[in-house]
Short mmCIF file of C-alpha atoms in Angstrom, two decimals:
data_model
loop_
_atom_site.label_atom_id
_atom_site.label_comp_id
_atom_site.label_asym_id
_atom_site.label_seq_id
_atom_site.Cartn_x
_atom_site.Cartn_y
_atom_site.Cartn_z
CA MET A 264 8.00 180.12 34.93
CA LYS A 265 7.55 177.58 37.74
CA ARG A 266 4.37 176.24 36.17
CA SER A 267 6.08 175.83 32.81
CA LEU A 268 9.03 173.98 34.37
CA GLY A 269 6.67 171.73 36.33
CA ALA A 270 4.66 170.93 33.19
CA ARG A 271 7.81 170.06 31.27
CA LEU A 272 9.04 167.81 34.08
CA PHE A 273 5.63 166.11 34.24
CA ALA A 274 5.60 165.59 30.45
CA GLY A 275 9.16 164.23 30.54
CA ALA A 276 8.26 161.84 33.37
CA LEU A 277 5.20 160.63 31.41
CA CYS A 278 7.33 160.03 28.32
CA PHE A 279 9.96 158.18 30.38
CA LEU A 280 7.29 156.03 32.08
CA GLY A 281 5.65 155.27 28.74
CA ILE A 282 8.94 154.14 27.22
CA ALA A 283 9.81 152.12 30.34
CA LEU A 284 6.42 150.40 30.33
CA PHE A 285 6.69 149.60 26.62
CA LEU A 286 10.18 148.11 27.05
CA THR A 287 8.99 146.09 30.06
CA TRP A 288 6.02 144.77 28.07
CA LEU A 289 8.33 143.84 25.18
CA ALA A 290 10.78 142.00 27.47
CA LEU A 291 8.03 140.12 29.31
CA SER A 292 6.38 139.12 26.03
CA ARG A 293 9.61 137.65 24.72
CA LEU A 294 10.28 135.85 28.01
CA PHE A 295 6.79 134.36 28.01
CA GLU A 296 7.07 133.27 24.37
CA SER A 297 10.44 131.68 25.08
CA TYR A 298 9.00 129.87 28.12
CA VAL A 299 6.01 128.52 26.16
CA ASN A 300 8.23 127.38 23.25
CA GLU A 301 10.57 125.61 25.68
CA ALA A 302 7.62 123.90 27.40
CA TYR A 303 6.25 122.67 24.05
CA TYR A 304 9.70 121.55 22.97
CA ARG A 305 10.16 119.48 26.15
CA GLU A 306 6.68 117.95 25.86
CA LEU A 307 7.00 117.08 22.18
CA GLN A 308 10.53 115.74 22.66
CA ALA A 309 9.32 113.48 25.49
CA VAL A 310 6.62 112.04 23.22
CA SER A 311 9.17 111.57 20.43
CA ASP A 312 11.50 109.71 22.81
CA THR A 313 8.62 107.51 24.00
CA ILE A 314 7.70 106.61 20.43
CA ALA A 315 11.34 105.94 19.47
CA ALA A 316 11.74 103.65 22.48
CA GLY A 317 8.52 101.80 21.62
CA ILE A 318 9.24 101.05 17.97
CA ARG A 319 9.81 97.40 17.25
CA TYR A 320 11.78 96.41 14.15
CA ASP A 321 11.41 92.72 13.30
CA ALA A 322 10.77 90.40 10.36
CA GLU A 323 7.26 91.82 9.96
CA GLY A 324 8.57 95.37 9.69
CA LEU A 325 8.19 98.27 12.04
CA ALA A 326 5.42 98.59 14.59
CA LEU A 327 4.78 100.55 17.75
CA ARG A 328 4.58 98.46 20.93
CA ARG A 329 2.44 100.98 22.77
CA GLU A 330 1.03 104.34 21.75
CA PRO A 331 1.50 107.46 23.93
CA ALA A 332 -0.93 107.64 26.83
CA ASP A 333 -2.39 111.07 25.99
CA PRO A 334 -5.98 110.48 24.76
CA ARG A 335 -5.67 113.37 22.28
CA PHE A 336 -3.55 111.05 20.11
CA GLN A 337 -6.58 108.71 19.77
CA ILE A 338 -9.29 111.26 18.86
CA PRO A 339 -9.47 112.36 15.18
CA ALA A 340 -8.17 115.96 15.01
CA GLY A 341 -7.60 115.73 18.76
CA GLY A 342 -4.85 118.34 18.87
CA ARG A 343 -1.85 116.00 19.30
CA TYR A 344 -0.32 114.07 16.42
CA TRP A 345 2.62 111.74 15.80
CA GLN A 346 3.99 110.12 12.68
CA VAL A 347 6.96 107.91 11.82
CA SER A 348 7.90 108.35 8.15
CA GLY A 349 10.71 107.51 5.78
CA LEU A 350 10.32 103.78 6.31
CA SER A 351 10.49 101.19 3.57
CA ALA A 352 7.80 99.30 5.52
CA GLY A 353 5.37 102.21 5.27
CA LEU A 354 4.05 104.90 7.56
CA LEU A 355 3.16 104.70 11.23
CA ARG A 356 0.89 107.43 12.60
CA SER A 357 -1.51 108.34 15.38
CA ARG A 358 -5.24 107.79 15.08
CA SER A 359 -5.71 111.53 15.54
CA LEU A 360 -4.33 112.04 12.03
CA TRP A 361 -7.17 109.92 10.66
CA ASP A 362 -6.26 109.54 6.97
CA ARG A 363 -3.90 112.52 6.69
CA ASP A 364 -0.13 112.88 6.88
CA LEU A 365 1.97 115.44 8.71
CA THR A 366 4.12 117.64 6.51
CA THR A 367 7.59 117.16 7.91
CA LYS A 368 10.53 119.47 7.67
CA SER A 369 13.79 117.97 6.52
CA THR A 370 16.55 118.98 8.84
CA LEU A 371 20.32 118.74 8.58
CA SER A 372 20.56 118.98 12.34
CA ARG A 373 20.64 115.83 14.47
CA THR A 374 18.69 117.68 17.17
CA PRO A 375 14.99 118.43 16.71
CA GLN A 376 13.92 122.02 16.18
CA LEU A 377 10.51 123.61 16.72
CA PHE A 378 8.77 124.73 13.55
CA LEU A 379 5.27 125.55 12.32
CA ALA A 380 3.38 123.33 9.86
CA ASP A 381 -0.12 122.86 8.50
CA GLY A 382 -2.26 120.55 10.57
CA PRO A 383 -4.65 117.84 9.38
CA ASP A 384 -7.70 119.97 10.17
CA GLY A 385 -6.38 123.10 8.44
CA GLY A 386 -4.99 124.67 11.62
CA GLU A 387 -1.38 125.41 12.37
CA LEU A 388 0.81 123.00 14.35
CA ILE A 389 3.89 123.46 16.48
CA MET A 390 6.07 120.52 15.49
CA ILE A 391 9.39 118.80 15.93
CA SER A 392 10.92 116.20 13.62
CA SER A 393 13.63 113.90 14.92
CA PRO A 394 15.78 111.72 12.66
CA VAL A 395 16.26 108.20 14.08
CA THR A 396 18.02 105.03 12.92
CA PHE A 397 16.94 101.51 13.84
CA GLU A 398 19.21 98.50 13.48
CA LYS A 399 18.46 94.82 13.18
CA ASN A 400 20.91 92.09 12.22
CA GLY A 401 23.40 94.66 10.97
CA LYS A 402 20.85 96.36 8.72
CA SER A 403 19.87 99.91 9.51
CA GLN A 404 16.61 101.67 8.75
CA SER A 405 16.40 105.48 8.91
CA ALA A 406 13.17 107.24 9.78
CA THR A 407 11.82 110.56 10.97
CA ILE A 408 9.59 110.88 14.02
CA SER A 409 7.34 113.94 13.82
CA ILE A 410 5.25 115.17 16.72
CA GLY A 411 2.74 118.02 16.47
CA ALA A 412 0.47 120.03 18.74
CA ASP A 413 -2.21 122.55 17.77
CA ARG A 414 -0.81 126.06 17.93
CA ALA A 415 -4.24 127.45 18.85
CA GLU A 416 -3.74 126.11 22.37
#
């Protein structure tokens, strides 16, 4: 009888430990995913803000004063991409896009959201798209700044 009780207690403890370990793994996985998404969001938003601050709107149209410093924006399929679309003057984009465009997500929100999109090299990108408005001489021009990073990272 003692051996049977001990075996049942041992089996119950193993089941409890297994469930506790599984729930711990699940919670830590979600925390890590949330942390990584927040880190990407902050990084991509910083690049978007840099691009928005560097856009010049004059008689010649829109142009970027200075591209982001990260060299991955210069290398074709370098893993980091930016694009300014929705302009009557055309499309501004990073050299890393080569001759491709980013597929943007139209958003009703005024704040950028993370989403997944197809990348120029066939991979998947983590992206944000931010709506912006530029004004010159009382005329406004709306555009969307999209920033992407390879999800494989």
